[in-house]
Short mmCIF file of C-alpha atoms and ligand atoms in Angstrom, two decimals:
data_model
loop_
_atom_site.label_atom_id
_atom_site.label_comp_id
_atom_site.label_asym_id
_atom_site.label_seq_id
_atom_site.Cartn_x
_atom_site.Cartn_y
_atom_site.Cartn_z
CA MET A 9 -0.02 0.18 0.09
CA SER A 10 1.45 3.16 -1.00
CA ASP A 11 0.69 6.64 0.44
CA ASP A 12 1.49 8.34 -2.65
CA TRP A 13 -1.03 6.19 -4.86
CA ASN A 14 -3.55 8.58 -6.27
CA PRO A 15 -7.46 8.34 -5.74
CA ARG A 16 -8.21 5.51 -8.51
CA THR A 17 -5.24 3.89 -7.73
CA ARG A 18 -6.36 3.70 -4.04
CA ALA A 19 -9.88 3.07 -5.31
CA VAL A 20 -8.94 -0.12 -7.29
CA HIS A 21 -6.15 -1.48 -4.57
CA GLY A 22 -6.47 -0.04 -1.40
CA GLY A 23 -7.05 -2.05 1.57
CA THR A 24 -6.98 -5.31 -0.51
CA ARG A 25 -5.85 -8.90 1.99
CA ARG A 26 -5.80 -11.77 -0.21
CA SER A 27 -5.94 -15.17 1.24
CA GLN A 28 -3.68 -18.19 0.77
CA TYR A 29 -5.31 -18.57 -2.59
CA GLY A 30 -3.91 -15.35 -4.59
CA GLU A 31 -7.97 -14.26 -5.71
CA VAL A 32 -7.90 -11.37 -8.21
CA SER A 33 -11.37 -10.06 -6.89
CA GLU A 34 -11.91 -9.82 -3.11
CA ALA A 35 -12.52 -12.79 -0.88
CA ILE A 36 -16.24 -12.80 0.84
CA PHE A 37 -15.80 -13.96 4.53
CA LEU A 38 -19.27 -14.90 4.88
CA THR A 39 -19.18 -16.05 8.36
CA GLN A 40 -19.82 -15.02 11.60
CA GLY A 41 -16.69 -15.87 13.68
CA PHE A 42 -13.56 -17.04 13.65
CA VAL A 43 -11.54 -20.33 14.66
CA TYR A 44 -8.75 -20.37 17.62
CA ASP A 45 -5.78 -22.65 17.19
CA SER A 46 -5.92 -22.70 20.96
CA ALA A 47 -8.10 -21.80 24.24
CA GLU A 48 -4.70 -20.00 24.85
CA ALA A 49 -4.78 -18.19 21.81
CA ALA A 50 -8.83 -17.47 22.23
CA GLU A 51 -7.80 -15.73 25.64
CA ALA A 52 -5.06 -13.63 23.69
CA ARG A 53 -7.42 -12.35 21.46
CA PHE A 54 -10.08 -11.43 23.40
CA LEU A 55 -7.74 -9.45 25.69
CA GLU A 56 -5.55 -7.80 22.20
CA ALA A 57 -7.05 -8.84 18.72
CA GLY A 58 -3.81 -7.90 16.15
CA PRO A 59 -4.57 -6.18 12.94
CA ASP A 60 -5.45 -9.37 10.70
CA GLU A 61 -7.32 -11.41 13.83
CA PHE A 62 -11.15 -11.51 14.24
CA ILE A 63 -13.65 -12.10 16.59
CA TYR A 64 -16.74 -11.96 15.22
CA ALA A 65 -18.46 -10.53 12.49
CA ARG A 66 -20.40 -7.98 14.52
CA TYR A 67 -16.50 -6.41 15.89
CA GLY A 68 -14.87 -7.17 12.43
CA ASN A 69 -14.53 -8.92 9.16
CA PRO A 70 -11.61 -9.53 6.58
CA THR A 71 -14.05 -8.15 3.68
CA VAL A 72 -15.40 -5.19 6.05
CA ARG A 73 -11.61 -4.69 6.99
CA MET A 74 -10.50 -4.30 3.49
CA PHE A 75 -13.77 -1.79 3.00
CA GLU A 76 -13.00 0.32 5.64
CA GLU A 77 -9.34 0.59 4.79
CA ARG A 78 -9.77 1.51 0.79
CA ILE A 79 -12.33 3.90 1.79
CA ALA A 80 -10.67 5.62 4.13
CA MET A 81 -7.33 5.57 1.95
CA LEU A 82 -9.69 7.37 -0.22
CA GLU A 83 -10.83 9.89 1.71
CA GLY A 84 -8.13 10.46 3.31
CA ALA A 85 -9.15 9.66 6.47
CA GLU A 86 -7.22 7.45 9.74
CA ASP A 87 -9.93 5.27 9.67
CA ALA A 88 -13.41 4.03 9.50
CA PHE A 89 -16.17 1.74 10.36
CA ALA A 90 -17.94 0.18 8.32
CA THR A 91 -22.09 -0.10 8.97
CA ALA A 92 -25.64 -1.56 7.71
CA SER A 93 -27.17 1.51 6.14
CA GLY A 94 -26.14 5.10 6.18
CA MET A 95 -28.34 6.04 9.22
CA ALA A 96 -26.67 3.35 11.29
CA ALA A 97 -23.94 5.78 10.28
CA VAL A 98 -25.29 9.01 11.05
CA SER A 99 -27.06 7.43 14.32
CA GLY A 100 -23.83 5.54 15.54
CA ALA A 101 -21.13 8.27 14.72
CA LEU A 102 -23.70 11.29 17.10
CA THR A 103 -24.93 8.48 19.52
CA SER A 104 -21.47 6.78 20.54
CA MET A 105 -19.76 10.41 21.09
CA LEU A 106 -22.94 12.38 23.14
CA ARG A 107 -24.08 12.26 26.09
CA ALA A 108 -26.93 13.96 28.01
CA GLY A 109 -26.31 17.79 28.72
CA ASP A 110 -24.14 17.99 25.39
CA ARG A 111 -25.26 20.91 23.21
CA VAL A 112 -25.43 20.25 19.28
CA VAL A 113 -25.47 22.80 16.64
CA SER A 114 -26.88 21.40 13.46
CA ALA A 115 -28.46 22.49 9.90
CA ARG A 116 -31.89 22.77 9.81
CA ALA A 117 -32.21 21.56 6.09
CA LEU A 118 -31.71 17.56 6.57
CA PHE A 119 -32.22 14.32 5.72
CA GLY A 120 -36.00 13.19 6.81
CA SER A 121 -34.36 10.49 8.91
CA CYS A 122 -31.28 12.87 10.27
CA LEU A 123 -33.75 15.61 11.77
CA TYR A 124 -35.81 12.35 13.21
CA VAL A 125 -32.45 10.62 14.97
CA LEU A 126 -31.16 14.89 16.35
CA GLU A 127 -35.11 16.27 16.82
CA ASP A 128 -36.71 12.94 18.76
CA ILE A 129 -34.13 10.65 19.75
CA LEU A 130 -31.19 12.50 21.03
CA ALA A 131 -33.33 15.12 22.33
CA ARG A 132 -35.30 12.40 24.31
CA TYR A 133 -32.14 11.50 26.11
CA GLY A 134 -31.42 14.77 27.47
CA VAL A 135 -29.13 16.32 24.52
CA GLU A 136 -29.49 20.15 23.19
CA ILE A 137 -30.09 20.32 20.08
CA VAL A 138 -30.38 24.01 18.22
CA PHE A 139 -30.91 24.41 14.49
CA VAL A 140 -29.35 26.64 12.67
CA ASP A 141 -29.84 27.68 8.67
CA GLY A 142 -26.61 26.00 7.30
CA THR A 143 -26.09 28.64 4.82
CA ASP A 144 -25.76 31.51 7.29
CA LEU A 145 -22.61 31.98 8.62
CA ALA A 146 -23.25 34.90 11.13
CA ALA A 147 -26.47 32.31 12.44
CA TRP A 148 -23.97 29.25 13.06
CA GLU A 149 -21.24 31.74 14.81
CA ALA A 150 -24.26 32.77 17.32
CA ALA A 151 -25.20 29.10 17.98
CA ILE A 152 -21.62 27.61 18.64
CA THR A 153 -21.29 28.98 22.32
CA PRO A 154 -18.23 27.72 24.13
CA GLY A 155 -19.67 24.35 25.90
CA THR A 156 -21.01 23.45 22.08
CA ARG A 157 -20.24 19.56 21.74
CA ALA A 158 -20.94 18.48 18.02
CA VAL A 159 -21.45 20.49 15.28
CA PHE A 160 -23.35 18.33 12.73
CA PHE A 161 -24.46 19.39 8.56
CA GLU A 162 -24.85 18.28 5.53
CA SER A 163 -22.31 19.62 3.32
CA ILE A 164 -24.92 20.11 0.30
CA SER A 165 -28.44 19.72 1.48
CA ASN A 166 -31.38 17.87 0.02
CA PRO A 167 -33.20 18.67 -2.35
CA THR A 168 -32.48 22.69 -2.76
CA LEU A 169 -28.57 21.94 -2.84
CA GLU A 170 -27.68 24.71 -0.82
CA VAL A 171 -23.77 23.97 -0.19
CA ILE A 172 -22.34 24.60 3.37
CA ASP A 173 -19.29 25.94 3.93
CA ILE A 174 -17.26 23.51 5.98
CA LYS A 175 -13.91 25.10 6.39
CA SER A 176 -15.56 28.25 8.02
CA VAL A 177 -18.07 26.18 10.26
CA SER A 178 -15.17 23.65 11.32
CA THR A 179 -13.17 27.04 11.90
CA LEU A 180 -15.84 28.09 14.47
CA ALA A 181 -16.56 24.86 15.78
CA HIS A 182 -13.02 24.27 16.68
CA ALA A 183 -12.57 28.02 18.34
CA VAL A 184 -14.90 25.95 20.97
CA GLY A 185 -13.33 22.70 21.13
CA ALA A 186 -16.65 21.39 19.27
CA THR A 187 -16.71 18.21 17.21
CA VAL A 188 -17.31 18.72 13.52
CA LEU A 189 -19.48 15.96 11.96
CA VAL A 190 -20.12 16.09 7.90
CA ASP A 191 -23.08 14.14 6.15
CA ASN A 192 -21.28 14.49 2.55
CA VAL A 193 -23.39 11.88 0.56
CA PHE A 194 -24.34 14.91 -1.69
CA ALA A 195 -20.50 15.78 -1.71
CA THR A 196 -19.35 12.28 -2.78
CA PRO A 197 -15.76 10.31 -1.69
CA VAL A 198 -15.28 11.83 -5.26
CA PHE A 199 -15.45 15.54 -5.02
CA SER A 200 -15.06 15.69 -1.29
CA ASP A 201 -11.64 17.15 0.80
CA ALA A 202 -13.67 17.34 3.86
CA ILE A 203 -11.26 16.63 6.18
CA ALA A 204 -8.41 18.88 5.10
CA GLN A 205 -10.99 21.51 5.41
CA GLY A 206 -11.80 21.03 9.44
CA ALA A 207 -14.18 18.05 9.11
CA ASP A 208 -13.63 15.79 11.82
CA VAL A 209 -15.96 12.97 11.26
CA VAL A 210 -16.97 12.06 7.94
CA ILE A 211 -20.43 10.19 7.12
CA TYR A 212 -21.28 8.66 4.04
CA SER A 213 -24.38 6.32 2.68
CA THR A 214 -22.97 3.76 0.77
CA THR A 215 -25.82 2.73 -0.50
CA LYS A 216 -25.65 6.08 -2.59
CA HIS A 217 -22.56 7.03 -4.80
CA VAL A 218 -20.21 3.89 -3.57
CA ASP A 219 -22.88 0.83 -4.60
CA GLY A 220 -23.81 3.02 -7.58
CA GLN A 221 -25.91 0.06 -8.67
CA GLY A 222 -28.78 -0.01 -6.22
CA ARG A 223 -28.58 -3.16 -4.50
CA ALA A 224 -27.17 -3.28 -1.23
CA LEU A 225 -27.84 -0.63 1.52
CA GLY A 226 -24.58 0.69 3.99
CA GLY A 227 -22.79 3.46 5.64
CA VAL A 228 -19.43 4.48 6.80
CA ILE A 229 -18.03 6.13 9.52
CA MET A 230 -14.35 7.88 9.07
CA GLY A 231 -12.42 9.95 11.48
CA THR A 232 -9.14 9.69 13.71
CA ARG A 233 -8.10 6.62 14.64
CA GLU A 234 -8.58 7.32 18.33
CA PHE A 235 -12.30 8.39 17.31
CA ILE A 236 -12.92 5.34 15.44
CA ARG A 237 -11.56 2.60 17.31
CA LYS A 238 -12.09 4.41 21.06
CA THR A 239 -15.49 6.09 20.43
CA VAL A 240 -17.43 4.22 17.37
CA GLU A 241 -16.49 0.78 17.45
CA PRO A 242 -17.31 0.04 21.02
CA TYR A 243 -20.70 1.30 20.68
CA MET A 244 -21.24 -0.14 17.28
CA LYS A 245 -19.82 -3.33 17.66
CA HIS A 246 -22.68 -3.67 20.69
CA THR A 247 -25.45 -2.17 19.23
CA GLY A 248 -24.88 -4.26 16.43
CA GLY A 249 -25.02 -2.14 13.46
CA SER A 250 -22.14 -3.26 11.84
CA MET A 251 -21.74 -4.12 7.92
CA SER A 252 -22.35 -7.64 6.69
CA PRO A 253 -19.51 -9.41 4.94
CA PHE A 254 -21.59 -9.32 1.53
CA THR A 255 -21.84 -5.95 1.33
CA ALA A 256 -19.07 -4.83 2.44
CA TRP A 257 -17.58 -6.84 -0.89
CA VAL A 258 -20.25 -5.54 -3.44
CA MET A 259 -18.81 -1.61 -1.82
CA LEU A 260 -15.54 -2.87 -2.72
CA LYS A 261 -16.51 -3.84 -5.74
CA GLY A 262 -18.45 -0.34 -6.11
CA LEU A 263 -15.57 1.81 -4.96
CA GLU A 264 -13.32 0.19 -7.41
CA THR A 265 -15.53 1.88 -10.64
CA MET A 266 -16.88 5.12 -8.47
CA GLU A 267 -14.74 7.87 -9.71
CA LEU A 268 -15.51 6.94 -13.49
CA ARG A 269 -19.22 6.65 -12.72
CA VAL A 270 -19.47 9.55 -10.74
CA ARG A 271 -17.22 12.20 -13.00
CA ALA A 272 -19.00 10.65 -15.97
CA GLN A 273 -22.61 11.45 -14.37
CA ALA A 274 -21.69 15.09 -12.97
CA ASP A 275 -20.21 16.31 -16.39
CA SER A 276 -23.72 14.67 -17.28
CA ALA A 277 -25.54 16.48 -14.89
CA LEU A 278 -24.04 20.21 -15.86
CA LYS A 279 -25.09 19.26 -19.20
CA LEU A 280 -29.05 19.07 -18.43
CA ALA A 281 -28.18 21.68 -16.08
CA ASN A 282 -27.16 23.86 -18.90
CA ALA A 283 -29.91 22.33 -21.42
CA VAL A 284 -33.06 23.45 -19.11
CA SER A 285 -31.56 26.21 -17.88
CA GLY A 286 -34.04 29.26 -18.54
CA HIS A 287 -36.70 26.71 -19.83
CA ALA A 288 -40.57 28.03 -19.85
CA ALA A 289 -41.65 25.61 -18.10
CA LEU A 290 -39.01 25.85 -14.79
CA SER A 291 -38.79 28.75 -12.45
CA ARG A 292 -35.59 27.42 -11.45
CA VAL A 293 -33.19 25.04 -11.87
CA ILE A 294 -30.62 24.38 -9.42
CA TYR A 295 -27.82 22.42 -9.92
CA PRO A 296 -24.06 23.34 -7.43
CA GLY A 297 -21.71 23.29 -10.36
CA HIS A 298 -23.70 25.35 -12.45
CA PRO A 299 -22.24 29.33 -12.94
CA GLY A 300 -25.80 30.40 -11.84
CA HIS A 301 -25.74 28.40 -8.29
CA ALA A 302 -25.82 31.29 -5.35
CA GLN A 303 -22.89 29.78 -4.21
CA HIS A 304 -20.74 28.99 -6.80
CA ALA A 305 -17.61 30.49 -5.95
CA LEU A 306 -18.04 28.07 -2.69
CA VAL A 307 -18.62 25.23 -4.66
CA GLN A 308 -15.21 26.18 -6.68
CA ALA A 309 -13.44 26.12 -3.77
CA GLN A 310 -15.12 23.06 -1.72
CA MET A 311 -15.87 20.57 -4.54
CA GLY A 312 -13.00 21.57 -7.24
CA GLY A 313 -15.81 23.31 -8.92
CA LYS A 314 -17.61 19.90 -9.81
CA GLY A 315 -21.43 20.05 -8.05
CA GLY A 316 -22.30 16.37 -8.01
CA THR A 317 -24.46 14.23 -9.07
CA VAL A 318 -27.43 15.63 -8.39
CA LEU A 319 -29.59 18.77 -9.84
CA SER A 320 -33.22 20.23 -8.92
CA MET A 321 -36.12 21.66 -11.15
CA ASP A 322 -39.11 23.64 -10.19
CA LEU A 323 -41.98 23.67 -12.78
CA ARG A 324 -44.15 26.44 -12.82
CA GLY A 325 -47.15 24.39 -13.18
CA GLY A 326 -47.08 23.10 -9.75
CA GLN A 327 -47.53 19.69 -8.35
CA ALA A 328 -49.66 19.08 -11.56
CA ALA A 329 -47.01 20.17 -13.72
CA ALA A 330 -44.10 18.21 -12.33
CA PHE A 331 -46.65 15.05 -12.06
CA ARG A 332 -47.23 15.45 -15.88
CA PHE A 333 -43.52 15.64 -15.90
CA LEU A 334 -42.38 12.79 -14.31
CA ASN A 335 -44.90 10.30 -15.80
CA ALA A 336 -43.59 11.17 -19.04
CA LEU A 337 -39.97 10.49 -18.67
CA LYS A 338 -39.24 7.22 -21.07
CA ILE A 339 -35.72 6.47 -19.63
CA ALA A 340 -35.30 8.13 -16.45
CA ILE A 341 -37.45 6.36 -13.50
CA ILE A 342 -39.56 7.56 -10.80
CA SER A 343 -37.87 6.26 -7.38
CA ASN A 344 -36.20 7.74 -4.29
CA ASN A 345 -32.39 6.52 -4.51
CA LEU A 346 -29.62 8.85 -5.61
CA GLY A 347 -26.29 8.16 -6.82
CA ASP A 348 -27.54 5.11 -9.18
CA ALA A 349 -26.47 4.44 -12.50
CA LYS A 350 -30.00 4.71 -13.81
CA SER A 351 -31.38 8.20 -13.60
CA ILE A 352 -33.79 9.32 -10.65
CA LEU A 353 -36.65 11.70 -10.22
CA THR A 354 -38.36 12.26 -7.06
CA HIS A 355 -41.19 14.41 -6.08
CA PRO A 356 -40.05 15.72 -2.34
CA ALA A 357 -43.12 17.33 -1.23
CA THR A 358 -44.91 14.12 -1.90
CA THR A 359 -42.47 11.36 -1.28
CA THR A 360 -39.44 11.70 1.22
CA HIS A 361 -40.80 15.31 2.73
CA GLN A 362 -44.40 14.31 2.65
CA ARG A 363 -44.40 14.38 6.81
CA LEU A 364 -42.88 17.84 7.15
CA PRO A 365 -45.42 20.61 7.96
CA GLN A 366 -45.89 23.35 5.37
CA ASP A 367 -44.59 26.03 7.25
CA GLN A 368 -40.75 23.87 7.08
CA LYS A 369 -41.90 23.15 3.56
CA ASP A 370 -41.65 26.35 2.80
CA ALA A 371 -38.65 27.29 4.79
CA LEU A 372 -36.57 25.17 3.25
CA GLY A 373 -38.14 25.84 -0.42
CA ILE A 374 -39.38 22.25 -1.15
CA THR A 375 -42.18 24.03 -3.51
CA PRO A 376 -45.19 21.87 -5.30
CA GLY A 377 -43.38 21.79 -8.45
CA LEU A 378 -39.35 20.93 -6.83
CA VAL A 379 -38.50 17.75 -8.55
CA ARG A 380 -34.85 15.92 -7.61
CA MET A 381 -33.29 14.56 -10.46
CA SER A 382 -29.99 12.17 -9.68
CA VAL A 383 -28.02 12.06 -12.59
CA GLY A 384 -27.15 8.54 -13.67
CA ILE A 385 -24.69 7.24 -16.38
CA GLU A 386 -26.77 6.84 -19.34
CA ASP A 387 -25.72 8.98 -22.63
CA SER A 388 -26.10 12.30 -21.84
CA ASP A 389 -27.86 13.39 -25.33
CA ASP A 390 -30.40 10.90 -24.67
CA LEU A 391 -31.12 11.77 -21.07
CA ILE A 392 -31.33 15.77 -21.82
CA ALA A 393 -33.73 14.74 -25.00
CA ASP A 394 -35.87 12.38 -22.37
CA VAL A 395 -35.98 15.05 -19.93
CA LEU A 396 -36.48 18.21 -22.77
CA GLN A 397 -39.80 15.96 -24.08
CA ALA A 398 -40.99 15.47 -20.86
CA LEU A 399 -41.16 19.03 -19.88
CA ALA A 400 -42.79 19.97 -23.06
CA LYS A 401 -45.60 17.32 -22.03
CA ALA A 402 -45.46 19.22 -18.77
CA GLU A 403 -46.07 22.72 -19.90
C1 PLP B 12 -29.84 8.27 1.95
C2 PLP B 12 -29.47 9.15 2.90
C3 PLP B 12 -28.87 9.20 4.43
C4 PLP B 12 -29.44 7.43 4.85
O1 PLP B 12 -28.12 6.51 4.32
P1 PLP B 12 -29.64 4.89 4.14
O2 PLP B 12 -28.07 4.05 3.43
O3 PLP B 12 -30.32 4.89 3.58
O4 PLP B 12 -29.56 4.47 5.48
C5 PLP B 12 -28.17 9.92 4.97
N1 PLP B 12 -28.16 10.95 4.70
C6 PLP B 12 -27.67 11.49 3.62
C7 PLP B 12 -27.85 12.93 3.29
C8 PLP B 12 -28.59 10.65 2.74
O5 PLP B 12 -28.85 11.02 1.47
#
């Protein structure tokens, strides 16, 4: 393993452990446990397991370890813990480090389940949660008071694609000794430099771009070795949210092609944003990589100018027009995953964000005409033609 490998090399070879058979494709160690040579060896391993020694799959497994090492290497993190889903990663990272009386400052625009973990679960256990508008640095500054234990946000919000300034928020958090946890799904591991920009803990739902082919749920928590092994691992291994070896294998194979897929998807997303911006049927087109995005300068600095794989469009005709548009698509499908090889469209107001009260939908910009498009790896000309013909039917 070489420290000077570039990301694409890390994504293909990082963390590889070969068995005595020298297999090319990573082995799936579909086993819950491991045999010890003697009673003394079992005792020694329970006292302290070496880097290639495993005890029980809930604690760790060779296939899962390969995935953890590969993605940590790619992200530039010291260590990683792989989880059963993205939500196991979000809830595990937060719950493992927080206690009653702690104060957490969070961006308000969050994935529904993240909001539930903070607002319903952690609040019930006596954690104080303060929500701010994630794009308002003055609001972060006012809320991150001395004694704040953690700061949490999605680096690009769903579905209105607001970009949070990782560097500035981290500087404010570190000034009071708070830990910065970033849910980085929309930025993707390909365009992320979150740790260098100040994030202490980076979380992905690997269900999205890492698998990228809609097969398995998974997640990962990354950070310092101290945080992962001393805080996250004891919590995860005893509460049961670890990744299965089969899922880890799916995710390892996903990582090998992720960079190629995600760059192609982001290029197509920009072409689509260009093709639909100013369209008569649309009141707004939101794509972080488009020069018209309100935070384009921040996207340049934070993500190397790349806007990710998701764009949102607001249809002037409201929900009826949005539904006509979705129902007229011939290639892109209606579903709610993102980062997939297939282009997927969602109507957030009636699905992913259906249960939010109207005032919160209004505050987050989730209008009746808003549709979110996760751009896949299909031919971009075909996708543009599909979207344009469906928009024509929505007018
Ligand atoms: C999908 C998603 C999650 C949850 O991940 P699962 O794998 O579905 O549990 C969390 N945060 C964000 C931003 C997501 O997009």
